[in-house]
Tab-separated table of C-alpha atoms and ligand atoms in Angstrom:
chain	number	residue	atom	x	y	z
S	1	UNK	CA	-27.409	-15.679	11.711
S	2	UNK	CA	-25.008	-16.130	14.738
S	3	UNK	CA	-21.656	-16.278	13.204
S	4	UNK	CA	-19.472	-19.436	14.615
S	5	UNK	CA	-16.714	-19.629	12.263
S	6	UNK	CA	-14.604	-16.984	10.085
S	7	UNK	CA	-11.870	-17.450	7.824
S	8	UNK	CA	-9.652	-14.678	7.030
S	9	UNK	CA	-7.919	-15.503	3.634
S	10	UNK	CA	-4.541	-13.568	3.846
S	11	UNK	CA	-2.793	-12.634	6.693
S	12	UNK	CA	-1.398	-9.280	6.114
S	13	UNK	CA	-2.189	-5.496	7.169
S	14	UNK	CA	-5.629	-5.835	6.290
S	15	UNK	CA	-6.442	-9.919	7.485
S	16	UNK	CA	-4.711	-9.379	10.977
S	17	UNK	CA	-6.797	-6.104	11.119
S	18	UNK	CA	-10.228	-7.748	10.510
S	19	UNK	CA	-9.110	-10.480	13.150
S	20	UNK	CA	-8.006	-8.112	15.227
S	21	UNK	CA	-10.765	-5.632	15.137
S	22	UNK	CA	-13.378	-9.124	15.660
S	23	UNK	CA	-11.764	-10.243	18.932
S	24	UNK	CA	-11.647	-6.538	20.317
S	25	UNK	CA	-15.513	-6.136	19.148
S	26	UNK	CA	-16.684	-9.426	21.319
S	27	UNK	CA	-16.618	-12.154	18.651
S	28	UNK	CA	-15.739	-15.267	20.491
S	29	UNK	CA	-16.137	-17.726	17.595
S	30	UNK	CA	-13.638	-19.617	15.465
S	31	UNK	CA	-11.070	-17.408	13.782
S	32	UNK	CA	-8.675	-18.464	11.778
S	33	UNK	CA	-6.102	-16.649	9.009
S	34	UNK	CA	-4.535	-18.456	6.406
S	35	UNK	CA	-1.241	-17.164	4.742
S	36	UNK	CA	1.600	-18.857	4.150
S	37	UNK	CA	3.616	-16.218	5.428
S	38	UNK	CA	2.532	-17.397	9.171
S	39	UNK	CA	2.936	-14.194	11.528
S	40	UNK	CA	1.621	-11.695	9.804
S	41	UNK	CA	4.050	-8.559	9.646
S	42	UNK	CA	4.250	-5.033	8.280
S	43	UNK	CA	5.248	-4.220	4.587
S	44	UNK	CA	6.419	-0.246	4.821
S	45	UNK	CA	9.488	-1.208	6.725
S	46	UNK	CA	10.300	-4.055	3.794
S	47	UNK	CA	11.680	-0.896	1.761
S	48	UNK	CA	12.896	1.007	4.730
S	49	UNK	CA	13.994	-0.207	7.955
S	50	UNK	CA	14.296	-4.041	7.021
S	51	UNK	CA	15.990	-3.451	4.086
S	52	UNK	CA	18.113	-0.998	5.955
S	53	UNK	CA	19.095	-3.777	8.583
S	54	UNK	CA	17.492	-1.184	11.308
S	55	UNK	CA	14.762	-3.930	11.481
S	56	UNK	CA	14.867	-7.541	11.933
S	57	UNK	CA	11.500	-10.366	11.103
S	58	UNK	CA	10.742	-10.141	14.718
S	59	UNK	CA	10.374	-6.090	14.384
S	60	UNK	CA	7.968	-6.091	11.701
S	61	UNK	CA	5.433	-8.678	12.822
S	62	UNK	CA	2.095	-7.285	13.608
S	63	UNK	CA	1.481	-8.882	17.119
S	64	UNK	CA	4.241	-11.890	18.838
S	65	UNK	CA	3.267	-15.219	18.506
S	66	UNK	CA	1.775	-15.052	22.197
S	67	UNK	CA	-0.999	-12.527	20.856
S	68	UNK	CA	-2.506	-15.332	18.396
S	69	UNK	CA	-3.090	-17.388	21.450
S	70	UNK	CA	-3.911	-15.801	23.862
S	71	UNK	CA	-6.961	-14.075	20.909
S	72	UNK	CA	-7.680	-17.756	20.068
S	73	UNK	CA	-6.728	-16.550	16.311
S	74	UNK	CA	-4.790	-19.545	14.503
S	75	UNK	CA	-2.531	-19.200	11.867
S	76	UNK	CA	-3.082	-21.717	8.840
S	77	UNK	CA	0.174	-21.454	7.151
S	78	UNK	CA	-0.982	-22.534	3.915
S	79	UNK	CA	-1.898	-21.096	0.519
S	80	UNK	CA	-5.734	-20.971	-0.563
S	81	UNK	CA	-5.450	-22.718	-4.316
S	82	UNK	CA	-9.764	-21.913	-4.486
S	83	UNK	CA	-13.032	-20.522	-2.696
S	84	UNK	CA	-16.029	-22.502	-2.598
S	85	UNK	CA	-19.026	-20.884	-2.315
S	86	UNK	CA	-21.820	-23.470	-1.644
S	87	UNK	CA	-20.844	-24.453	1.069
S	88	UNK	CA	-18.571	-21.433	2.257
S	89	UNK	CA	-15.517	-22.515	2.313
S	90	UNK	CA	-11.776	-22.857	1.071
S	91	UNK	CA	-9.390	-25.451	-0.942
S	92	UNK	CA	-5.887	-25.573	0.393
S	93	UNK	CA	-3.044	-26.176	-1.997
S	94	UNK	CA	-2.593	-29.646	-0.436
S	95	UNK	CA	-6.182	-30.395	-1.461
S	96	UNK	CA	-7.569	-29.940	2.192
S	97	UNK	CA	-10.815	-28.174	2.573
S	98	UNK	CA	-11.996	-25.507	5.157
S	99	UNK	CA	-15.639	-24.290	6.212
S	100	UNK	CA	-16.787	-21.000	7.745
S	101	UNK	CA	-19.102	-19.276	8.096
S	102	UNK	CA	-18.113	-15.979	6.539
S	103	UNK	CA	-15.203	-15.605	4.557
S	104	UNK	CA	-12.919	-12.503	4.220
S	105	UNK	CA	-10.358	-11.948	1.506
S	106	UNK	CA	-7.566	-10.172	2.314
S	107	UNK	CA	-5.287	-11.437	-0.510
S	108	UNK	CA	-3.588	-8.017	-1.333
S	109	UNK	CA	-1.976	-7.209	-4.538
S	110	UNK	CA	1.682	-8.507	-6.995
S	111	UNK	CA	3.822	-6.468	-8.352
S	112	UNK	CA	3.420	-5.553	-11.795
S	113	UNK	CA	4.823	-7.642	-14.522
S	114	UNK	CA	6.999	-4.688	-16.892
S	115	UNK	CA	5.663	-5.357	-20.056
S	116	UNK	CA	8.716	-5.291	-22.022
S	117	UNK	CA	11.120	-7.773	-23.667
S	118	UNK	CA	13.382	-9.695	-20.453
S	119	UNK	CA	10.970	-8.020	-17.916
S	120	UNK	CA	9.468	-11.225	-16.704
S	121	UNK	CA	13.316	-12.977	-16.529
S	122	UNK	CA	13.444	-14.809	-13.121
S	123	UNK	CA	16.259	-12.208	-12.165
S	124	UNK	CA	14.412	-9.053	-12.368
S	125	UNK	CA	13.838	-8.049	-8.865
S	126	UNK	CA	10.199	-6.738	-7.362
S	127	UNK	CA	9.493	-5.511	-3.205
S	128	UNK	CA	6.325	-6.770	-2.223
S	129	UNK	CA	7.219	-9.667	0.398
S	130	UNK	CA	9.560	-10.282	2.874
S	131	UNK	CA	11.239	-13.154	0.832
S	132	UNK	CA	11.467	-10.179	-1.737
S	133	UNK	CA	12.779	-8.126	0.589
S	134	UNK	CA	15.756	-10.746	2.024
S	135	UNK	CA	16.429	-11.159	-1.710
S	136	UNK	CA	17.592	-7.768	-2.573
S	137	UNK	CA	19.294	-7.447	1.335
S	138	UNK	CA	21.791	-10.028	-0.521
S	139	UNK	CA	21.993	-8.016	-3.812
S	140	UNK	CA	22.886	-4.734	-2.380
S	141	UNK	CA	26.313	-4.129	-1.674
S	142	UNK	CA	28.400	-1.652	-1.242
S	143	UNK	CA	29.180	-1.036	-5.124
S	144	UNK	CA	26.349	-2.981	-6.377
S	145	UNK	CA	24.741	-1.159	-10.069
S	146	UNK	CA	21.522	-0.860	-8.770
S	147	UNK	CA	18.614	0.224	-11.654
S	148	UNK	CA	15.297	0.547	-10.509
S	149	UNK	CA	12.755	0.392	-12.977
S	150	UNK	CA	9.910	3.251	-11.536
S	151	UNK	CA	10.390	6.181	-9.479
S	152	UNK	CA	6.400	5.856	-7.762
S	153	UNK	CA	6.259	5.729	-3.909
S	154	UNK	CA	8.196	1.985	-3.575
S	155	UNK	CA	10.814	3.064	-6.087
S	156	UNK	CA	11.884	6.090	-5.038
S	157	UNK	CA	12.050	4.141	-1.241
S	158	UNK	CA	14.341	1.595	-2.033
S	159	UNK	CA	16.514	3.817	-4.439
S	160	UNK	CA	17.035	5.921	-1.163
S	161	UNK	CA	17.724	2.518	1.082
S	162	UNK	CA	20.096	1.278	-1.937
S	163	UNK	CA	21.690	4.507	-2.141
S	164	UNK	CA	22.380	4.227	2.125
S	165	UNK	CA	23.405	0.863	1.930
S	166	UNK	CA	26.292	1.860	-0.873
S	167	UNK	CA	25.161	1.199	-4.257
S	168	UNK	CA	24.751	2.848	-7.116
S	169	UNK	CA	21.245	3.598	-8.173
S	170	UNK	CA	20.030	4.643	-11.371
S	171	UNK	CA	16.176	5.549	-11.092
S	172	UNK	CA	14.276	5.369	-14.584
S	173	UNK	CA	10.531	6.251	-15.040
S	174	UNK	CA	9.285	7.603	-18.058
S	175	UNK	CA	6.909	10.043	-16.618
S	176	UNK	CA	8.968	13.529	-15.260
S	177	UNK	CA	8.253	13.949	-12.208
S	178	UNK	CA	6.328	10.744	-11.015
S	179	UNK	CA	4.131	11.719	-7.853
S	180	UNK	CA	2.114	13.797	-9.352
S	181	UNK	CA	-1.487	12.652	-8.602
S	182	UNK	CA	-0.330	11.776	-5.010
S	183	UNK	CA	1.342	15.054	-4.311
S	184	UNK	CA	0.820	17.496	-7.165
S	185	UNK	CA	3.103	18.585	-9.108
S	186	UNK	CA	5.765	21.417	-7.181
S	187	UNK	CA	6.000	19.206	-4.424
S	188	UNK	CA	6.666	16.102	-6.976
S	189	UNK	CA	9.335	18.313	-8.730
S	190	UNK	CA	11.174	18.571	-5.440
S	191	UNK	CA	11.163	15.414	-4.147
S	192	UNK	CA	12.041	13.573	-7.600
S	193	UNK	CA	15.254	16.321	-7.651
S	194	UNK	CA	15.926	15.048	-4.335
S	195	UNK	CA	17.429	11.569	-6.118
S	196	UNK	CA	19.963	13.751	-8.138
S	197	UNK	CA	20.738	15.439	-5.111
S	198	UNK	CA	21.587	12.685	-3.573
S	199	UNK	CA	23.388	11.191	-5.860
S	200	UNK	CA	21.371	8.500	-7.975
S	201	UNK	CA	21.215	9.296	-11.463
S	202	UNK	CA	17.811	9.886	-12.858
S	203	UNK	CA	17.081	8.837	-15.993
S	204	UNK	CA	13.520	10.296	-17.448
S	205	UNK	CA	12.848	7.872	-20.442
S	206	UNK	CA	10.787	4.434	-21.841
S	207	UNK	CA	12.354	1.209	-20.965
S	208	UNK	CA	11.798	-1.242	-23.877
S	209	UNK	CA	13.870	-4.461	-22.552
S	210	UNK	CA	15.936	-5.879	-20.211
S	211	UNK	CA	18.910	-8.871	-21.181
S	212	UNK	CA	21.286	-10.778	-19.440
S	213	UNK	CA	24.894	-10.179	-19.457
S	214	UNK	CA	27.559	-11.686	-18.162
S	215	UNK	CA	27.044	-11.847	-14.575
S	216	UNK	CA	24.679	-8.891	-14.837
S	217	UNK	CA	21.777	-6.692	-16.595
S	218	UNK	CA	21.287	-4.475	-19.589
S	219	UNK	CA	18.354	-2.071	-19.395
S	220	UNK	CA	17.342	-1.205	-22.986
S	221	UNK	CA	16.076	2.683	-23.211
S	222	UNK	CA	13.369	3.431	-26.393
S	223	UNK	CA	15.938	6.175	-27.060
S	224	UNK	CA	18.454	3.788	-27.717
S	225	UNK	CA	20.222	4.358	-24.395
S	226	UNK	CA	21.493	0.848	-23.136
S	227	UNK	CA	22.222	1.411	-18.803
S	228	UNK	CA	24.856	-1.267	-17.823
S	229	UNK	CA	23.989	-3.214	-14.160
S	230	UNK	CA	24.564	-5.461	-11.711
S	231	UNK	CA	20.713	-5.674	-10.552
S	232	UNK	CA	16.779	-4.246	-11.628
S	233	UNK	CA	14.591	-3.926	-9.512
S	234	UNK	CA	11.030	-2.782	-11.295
S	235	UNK	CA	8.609	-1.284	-8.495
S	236	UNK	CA	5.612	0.130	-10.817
S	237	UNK	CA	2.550	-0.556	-8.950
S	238	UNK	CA	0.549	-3.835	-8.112
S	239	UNK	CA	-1.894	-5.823	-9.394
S	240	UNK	CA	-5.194	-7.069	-7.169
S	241	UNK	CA	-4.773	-10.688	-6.047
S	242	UNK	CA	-8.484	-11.683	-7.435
S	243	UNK	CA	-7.888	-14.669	-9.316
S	244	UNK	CA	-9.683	-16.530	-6.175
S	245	UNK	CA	-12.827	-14.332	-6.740
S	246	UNK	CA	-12.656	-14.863	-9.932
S	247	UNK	CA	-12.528	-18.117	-10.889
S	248	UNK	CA	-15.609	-18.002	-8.212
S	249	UNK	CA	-17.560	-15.849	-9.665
S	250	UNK	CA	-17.113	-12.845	-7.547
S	251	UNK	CA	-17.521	-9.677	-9.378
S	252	UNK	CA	-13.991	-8.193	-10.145
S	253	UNK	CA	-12.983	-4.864	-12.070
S	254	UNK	CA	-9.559	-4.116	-10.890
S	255	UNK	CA	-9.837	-5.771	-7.079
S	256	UNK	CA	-12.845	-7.809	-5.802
S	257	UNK	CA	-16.063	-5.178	-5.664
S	258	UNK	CA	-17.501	-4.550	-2.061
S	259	UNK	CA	-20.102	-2.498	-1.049
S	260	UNK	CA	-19.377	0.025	1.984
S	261	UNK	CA	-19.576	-2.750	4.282
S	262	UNK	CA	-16.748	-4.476	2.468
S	263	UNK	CA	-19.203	-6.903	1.501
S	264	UNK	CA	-18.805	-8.747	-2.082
S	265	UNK	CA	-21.295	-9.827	-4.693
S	266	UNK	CA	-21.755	-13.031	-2.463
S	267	UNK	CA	-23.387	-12.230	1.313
S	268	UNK	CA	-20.875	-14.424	3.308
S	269	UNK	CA	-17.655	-13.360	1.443
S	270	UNK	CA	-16.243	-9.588	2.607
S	271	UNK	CA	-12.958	-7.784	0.981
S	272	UNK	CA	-10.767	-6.096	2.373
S	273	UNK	CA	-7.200	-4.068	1.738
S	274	UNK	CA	-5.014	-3.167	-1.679
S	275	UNK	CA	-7.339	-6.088	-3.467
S	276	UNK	CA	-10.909	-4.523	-2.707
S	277	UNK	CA	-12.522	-1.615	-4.356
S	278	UNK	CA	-15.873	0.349	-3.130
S	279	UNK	CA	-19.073	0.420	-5.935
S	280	UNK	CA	-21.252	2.829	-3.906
S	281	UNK	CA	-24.333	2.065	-4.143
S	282	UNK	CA	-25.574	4.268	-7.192
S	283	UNK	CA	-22.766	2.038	-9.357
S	284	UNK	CA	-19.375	4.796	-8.996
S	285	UNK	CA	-16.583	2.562	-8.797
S	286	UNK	CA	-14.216	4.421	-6.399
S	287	UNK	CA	-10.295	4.313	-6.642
S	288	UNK	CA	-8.692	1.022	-5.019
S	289	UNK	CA	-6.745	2.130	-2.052
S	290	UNK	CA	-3.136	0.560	-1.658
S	291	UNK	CA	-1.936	2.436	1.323
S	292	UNK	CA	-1.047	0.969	4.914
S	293	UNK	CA	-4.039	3.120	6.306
S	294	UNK	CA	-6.870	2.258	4.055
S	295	UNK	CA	-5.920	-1.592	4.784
S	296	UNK	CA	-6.278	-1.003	8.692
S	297	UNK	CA	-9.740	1.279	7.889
S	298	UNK	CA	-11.190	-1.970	5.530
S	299	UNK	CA	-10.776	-4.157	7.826
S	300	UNK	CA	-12.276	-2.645	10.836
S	301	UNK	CA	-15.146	-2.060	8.409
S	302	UNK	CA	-15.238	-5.585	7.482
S	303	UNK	CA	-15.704	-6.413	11.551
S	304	UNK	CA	-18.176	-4.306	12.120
S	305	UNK	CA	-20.234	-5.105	9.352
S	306	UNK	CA	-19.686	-9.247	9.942
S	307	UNK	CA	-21.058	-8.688	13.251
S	308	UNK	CA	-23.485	-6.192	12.287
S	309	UNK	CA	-22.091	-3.656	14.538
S	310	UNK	CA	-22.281	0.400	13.761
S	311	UNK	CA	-19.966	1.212	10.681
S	312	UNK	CA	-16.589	3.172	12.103
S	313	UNK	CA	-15.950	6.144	10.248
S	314	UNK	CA	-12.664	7.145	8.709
S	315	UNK	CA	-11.795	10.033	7.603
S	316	UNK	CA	-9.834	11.499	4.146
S	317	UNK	CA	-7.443	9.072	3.132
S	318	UNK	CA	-4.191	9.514	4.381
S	319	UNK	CA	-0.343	7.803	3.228
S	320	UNK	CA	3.093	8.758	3.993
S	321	UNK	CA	6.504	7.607	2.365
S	322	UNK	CA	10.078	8.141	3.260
S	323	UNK	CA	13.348	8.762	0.891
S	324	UNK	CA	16.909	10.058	1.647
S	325	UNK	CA	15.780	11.127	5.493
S	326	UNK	CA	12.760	13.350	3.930
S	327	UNK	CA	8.776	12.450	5.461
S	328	UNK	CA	6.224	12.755	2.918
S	329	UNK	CA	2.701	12.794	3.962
S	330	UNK	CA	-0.776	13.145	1.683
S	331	UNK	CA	-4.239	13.607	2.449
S	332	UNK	CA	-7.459	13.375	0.731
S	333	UNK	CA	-7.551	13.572	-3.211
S	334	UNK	CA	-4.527	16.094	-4.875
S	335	UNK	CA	-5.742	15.428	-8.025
S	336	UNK	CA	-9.213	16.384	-7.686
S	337	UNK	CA	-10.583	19.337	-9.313
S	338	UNK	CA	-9.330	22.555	-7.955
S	339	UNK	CA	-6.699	24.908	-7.241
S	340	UNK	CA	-3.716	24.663	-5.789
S	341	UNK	CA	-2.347	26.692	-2.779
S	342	UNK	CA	1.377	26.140	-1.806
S	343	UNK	CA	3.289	26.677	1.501
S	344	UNK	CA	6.645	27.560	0.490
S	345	UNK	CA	9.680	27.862	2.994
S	346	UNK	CA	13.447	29.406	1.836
S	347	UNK	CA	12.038	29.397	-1.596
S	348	UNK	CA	11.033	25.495	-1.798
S	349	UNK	CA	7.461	24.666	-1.420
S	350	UNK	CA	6.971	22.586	1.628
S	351	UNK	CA	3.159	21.796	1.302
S	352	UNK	CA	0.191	22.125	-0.933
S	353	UNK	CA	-3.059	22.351	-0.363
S	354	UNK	CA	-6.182	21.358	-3.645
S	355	UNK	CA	-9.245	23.487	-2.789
S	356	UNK	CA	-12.737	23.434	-4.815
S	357	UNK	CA	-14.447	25.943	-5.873
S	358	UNK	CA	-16.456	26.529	-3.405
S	359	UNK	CA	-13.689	27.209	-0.776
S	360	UNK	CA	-13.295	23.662	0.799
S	361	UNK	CA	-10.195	21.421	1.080
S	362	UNK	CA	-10.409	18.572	-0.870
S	363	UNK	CA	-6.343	17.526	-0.388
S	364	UNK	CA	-2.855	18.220	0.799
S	365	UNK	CA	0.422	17.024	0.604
S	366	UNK	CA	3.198	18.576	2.572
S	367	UNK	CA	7.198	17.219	2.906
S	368	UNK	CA	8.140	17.037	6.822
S	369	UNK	CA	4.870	18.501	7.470
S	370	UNK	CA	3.316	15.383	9.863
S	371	UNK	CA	1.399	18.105	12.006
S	372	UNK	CA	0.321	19.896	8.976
S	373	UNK	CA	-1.543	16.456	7.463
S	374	UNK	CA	-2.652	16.246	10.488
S	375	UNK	CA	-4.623	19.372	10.687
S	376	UNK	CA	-5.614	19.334	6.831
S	377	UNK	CA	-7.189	16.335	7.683
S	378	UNK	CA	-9.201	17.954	10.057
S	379	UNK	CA	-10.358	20.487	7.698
S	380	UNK	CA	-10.909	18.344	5.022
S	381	UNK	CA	-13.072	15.986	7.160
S	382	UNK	CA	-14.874	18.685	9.071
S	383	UNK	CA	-15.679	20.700	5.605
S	384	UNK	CA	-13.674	24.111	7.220
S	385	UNK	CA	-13.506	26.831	4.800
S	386	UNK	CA	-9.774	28.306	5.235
S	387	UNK	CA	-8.243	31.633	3.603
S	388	UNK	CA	-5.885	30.842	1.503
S	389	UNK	CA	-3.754	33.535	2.199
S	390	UNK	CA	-3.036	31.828	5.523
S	391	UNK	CA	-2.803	28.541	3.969
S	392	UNK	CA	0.169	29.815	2.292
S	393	UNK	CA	1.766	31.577	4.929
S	394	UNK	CA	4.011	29.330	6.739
S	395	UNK	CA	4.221	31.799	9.632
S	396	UNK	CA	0.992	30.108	10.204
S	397	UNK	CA	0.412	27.004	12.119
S	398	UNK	CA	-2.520	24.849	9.980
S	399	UNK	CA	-3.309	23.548	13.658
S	400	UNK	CA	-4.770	27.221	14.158
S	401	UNK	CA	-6.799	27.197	10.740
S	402	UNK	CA	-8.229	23.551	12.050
S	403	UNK	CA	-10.276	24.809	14.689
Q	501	FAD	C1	7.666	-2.389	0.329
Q	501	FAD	C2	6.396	-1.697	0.680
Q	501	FAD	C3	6.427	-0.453	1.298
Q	501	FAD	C4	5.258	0.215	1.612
Q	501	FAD	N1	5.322	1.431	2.207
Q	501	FAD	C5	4.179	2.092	2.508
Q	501	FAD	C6	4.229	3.373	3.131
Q	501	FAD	O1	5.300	3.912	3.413
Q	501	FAD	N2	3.065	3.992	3.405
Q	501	FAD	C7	1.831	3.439	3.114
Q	501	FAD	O2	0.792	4.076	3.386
Q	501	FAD	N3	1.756	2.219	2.533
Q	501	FAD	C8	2.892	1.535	2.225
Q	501	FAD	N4	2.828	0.307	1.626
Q	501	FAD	C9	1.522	-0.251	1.290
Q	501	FAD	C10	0.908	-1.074	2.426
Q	501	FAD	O3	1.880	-1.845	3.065
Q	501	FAD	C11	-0.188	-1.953	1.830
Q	501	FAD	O4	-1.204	-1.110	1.379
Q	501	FAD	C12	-0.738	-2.951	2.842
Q	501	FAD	O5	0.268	-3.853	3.229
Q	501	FAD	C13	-1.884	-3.732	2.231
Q	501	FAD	O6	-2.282	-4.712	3.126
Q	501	FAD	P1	-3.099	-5.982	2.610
Q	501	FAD	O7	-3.315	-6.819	3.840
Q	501	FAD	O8	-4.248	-5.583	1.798
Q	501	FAD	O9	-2.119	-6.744	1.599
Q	501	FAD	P2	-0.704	-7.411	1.856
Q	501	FAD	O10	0.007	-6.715	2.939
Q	501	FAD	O11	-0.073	-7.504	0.522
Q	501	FAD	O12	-1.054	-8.887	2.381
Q	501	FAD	C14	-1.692	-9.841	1.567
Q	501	FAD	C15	-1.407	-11.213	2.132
Q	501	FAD	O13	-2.191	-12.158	1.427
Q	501	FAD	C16	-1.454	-13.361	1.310
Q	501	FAD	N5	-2.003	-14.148	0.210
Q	501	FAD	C17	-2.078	-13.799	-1.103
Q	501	FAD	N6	-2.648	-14.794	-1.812
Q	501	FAD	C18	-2.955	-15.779	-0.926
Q	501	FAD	C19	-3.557	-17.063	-1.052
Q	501	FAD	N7	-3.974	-17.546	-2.238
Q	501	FAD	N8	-3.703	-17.837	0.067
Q	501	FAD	C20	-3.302	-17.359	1.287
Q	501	FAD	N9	-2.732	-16.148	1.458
Q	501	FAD	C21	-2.559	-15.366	0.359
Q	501	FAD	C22	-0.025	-12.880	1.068
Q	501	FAD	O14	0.901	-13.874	1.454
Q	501	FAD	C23	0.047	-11.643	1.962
Q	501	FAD	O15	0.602	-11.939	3.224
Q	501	FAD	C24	3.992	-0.397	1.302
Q	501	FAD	C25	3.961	-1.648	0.680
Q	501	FAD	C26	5.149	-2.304	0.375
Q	501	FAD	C27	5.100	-3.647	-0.306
């Protein structure tokens, strides 16, 4: 069928990427992404530079203004209240309706609800938008009782940011040290003790409820610890926006399932970003990406496969995350079955490397180690067998072992 008309339903990392990734790939047909976010922008900096003040809007949106017109992409700022599948199409919140050809969700993921007594109270604060984002640049002050509810990748960010921006931050997660499955579990221990280091204090324990006081916040410990606050901010993971595929009839199981195309259980409809996961085609149900990579890699899959174009490959998955001026980087599974080699440097492990059995790399995680990732990657991707005794020797440059 020659494709006239797409509608991209969410205009974040993973939308602008599909629409971006169409245009450069010769699709001259309608294209249009509706968010009601308008110009879509860039999350990582929400918990870094933005909330720093480093950044302003205008430095975290994805292309200017000019770049939506002169592509021919238009911006529907507007919220999608249901899909309709016969004809393919879309029900605005004001009741309007919108037909395409192909549809692509790209509707991300919420922050997760803490299941706990007071942790759905209107003043419990989450990071996943920019309104979210602008909210907590008023909260934190110099002197503002900061207690973030989940030390994970976001968590651990804004504690940092809070920290820099002069409040005090008290980090609680009940697992000791969080990280693990991302980084393993030396490299986990020293970034987590990086928080005490800095100053926040760390608090490894259950939650079980949060209450207003006067003028401020009482987190409620299962140890009977009560923490004192001005402000909580819970950051302990996302749920898949699917309630749109859903209430379709899309087949869900923790995000919208797609095939390797990004296609859904309906033909026209393709997924893409933190709310899709991959069934391969013998049934495994692979592990939903959330990272800022995987939602650029979807969605150039997505506009490939709409216009039946050759697949692009990506390689091992790859994140990064910054806290108190330290660069984290991962690559490829750390929690797969294996060993693990470290890298250590004046005692401290710097990176770690999870090899199989059989010799290869399967994942590595390394702190400041950008051209490190970069060459594991390589290896990992490419299937080279490396000695570990080099691995671990720091005197070594991975680059070397890449070849
Ligand atoms: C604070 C923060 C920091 C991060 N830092 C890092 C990092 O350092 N490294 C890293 O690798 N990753 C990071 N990430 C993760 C990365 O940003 C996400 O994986 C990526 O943004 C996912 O892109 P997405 O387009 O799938 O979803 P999103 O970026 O969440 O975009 C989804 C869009 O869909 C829209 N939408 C939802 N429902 C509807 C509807 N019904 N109608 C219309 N529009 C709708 C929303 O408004 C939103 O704009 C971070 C994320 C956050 C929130």
């Amino acid at each position: 069928m020659n494709i006239q008309s797409i509608l991209i339903i969410g205009g974040g990392l993973a939308g602008f990427t599909v629409a971006q990734n169409l245009r450069s790939r010769g699709y001259a047909g309608r294209l249009d992404i509706i968010d009601p976010a308008g110009i879509p922008y860039d999350r990582p900096p929400l918990s870094k530079g933005y909330l720093l003040g480093d950044k302003d809007a205008a430095g975290i949106e994805l292309a200017p203004a000019a770049w939506f017109t002169e592509y021919r992409v238009g911006l529907v700022r507007a919220t999608v209240r249901a899909l309709e599948l016969e004809p393919l199409g879309v029900e605005l919140e004001d009741g309007q309706r919108l037909h395409a050809d192909r549809l692509v969700l790209a509707t991300g993921g919420s922050a997760r609800p803490l299941p706990i007594r007071g942790g759905d109270l209107g003043s419990v604060l989450v990071l996943r938008n920019k309104e979210d984002a602008d909210r907590l640049r008023t909260k934190i002050v110099p002197g503002t009782r900061l207690v973030i509810v989940g030390a994970g990748l976001i968590g651990a960010e804004v504690a940092s940011s809070a920290l820099a921006l002069g409040a005090e931050v008290t980090l609680v997660d009940p697992v000791d040290p969080p990280l693990v499955p991302a980084v393993g579990p030396e490299l986990a221990r020293r970034l987590h003790a990086m928080h005490g280091d800095a100053g926040i204090t760390v608090i490894h324990g259950t939650p079980v409820g949060i209450a207003r006081t006067q003028g401020g916040h009482r987190l409620e410990m299962a140890d009977g610890q009560v923490v004192d606050c001005d402000e909580v901010l819970v950051g302990i993971g996302i749920i898949p926006n699917t309630e749109l595929a859903q209430a379709a009839g899309l087949e869900t199981d923790n995000g919208v399932l797609v095939d390797t195309n990004q296609r859904t259980s309906h033909p026209g409809v393709f997924a893409v970003g933190d709310m899709a996961r991959t069934r391969n085609a013998d049934g495994t149900l692979l592990r939903r990406g959330e990272h800022w990579e995987h939602a650029m890699n979807t969605g150039a899959t997505a506009a490939a496969a709409l216009l039946e174009q050759e697949l692009p490959v990506h390689g091992a998955s790859w994140f990064w995350s910054d806290r108190h001026g330290t660069h984290v980087e991962g690559v490829g599974d750390m929690n797969a079955e294996g060993t693990t080699i470290l890298r250590m440097n004046d005692g401290e492990p710097v990176a770690a490397f999870r090899i199989a059995a059989d010799g290869r790399m399967l994942g590595a995680a390394a702190i400041d180690g950008g051209l490190t990732i970069r060459a594991a990657r390589r290896i990992i991707d490419k299937g080279i067998i490396v000695q570990p005794v080099s691995l671990a020797d720091p005197g070594v440059p991975l680059k070397k072992l890449a070849r």
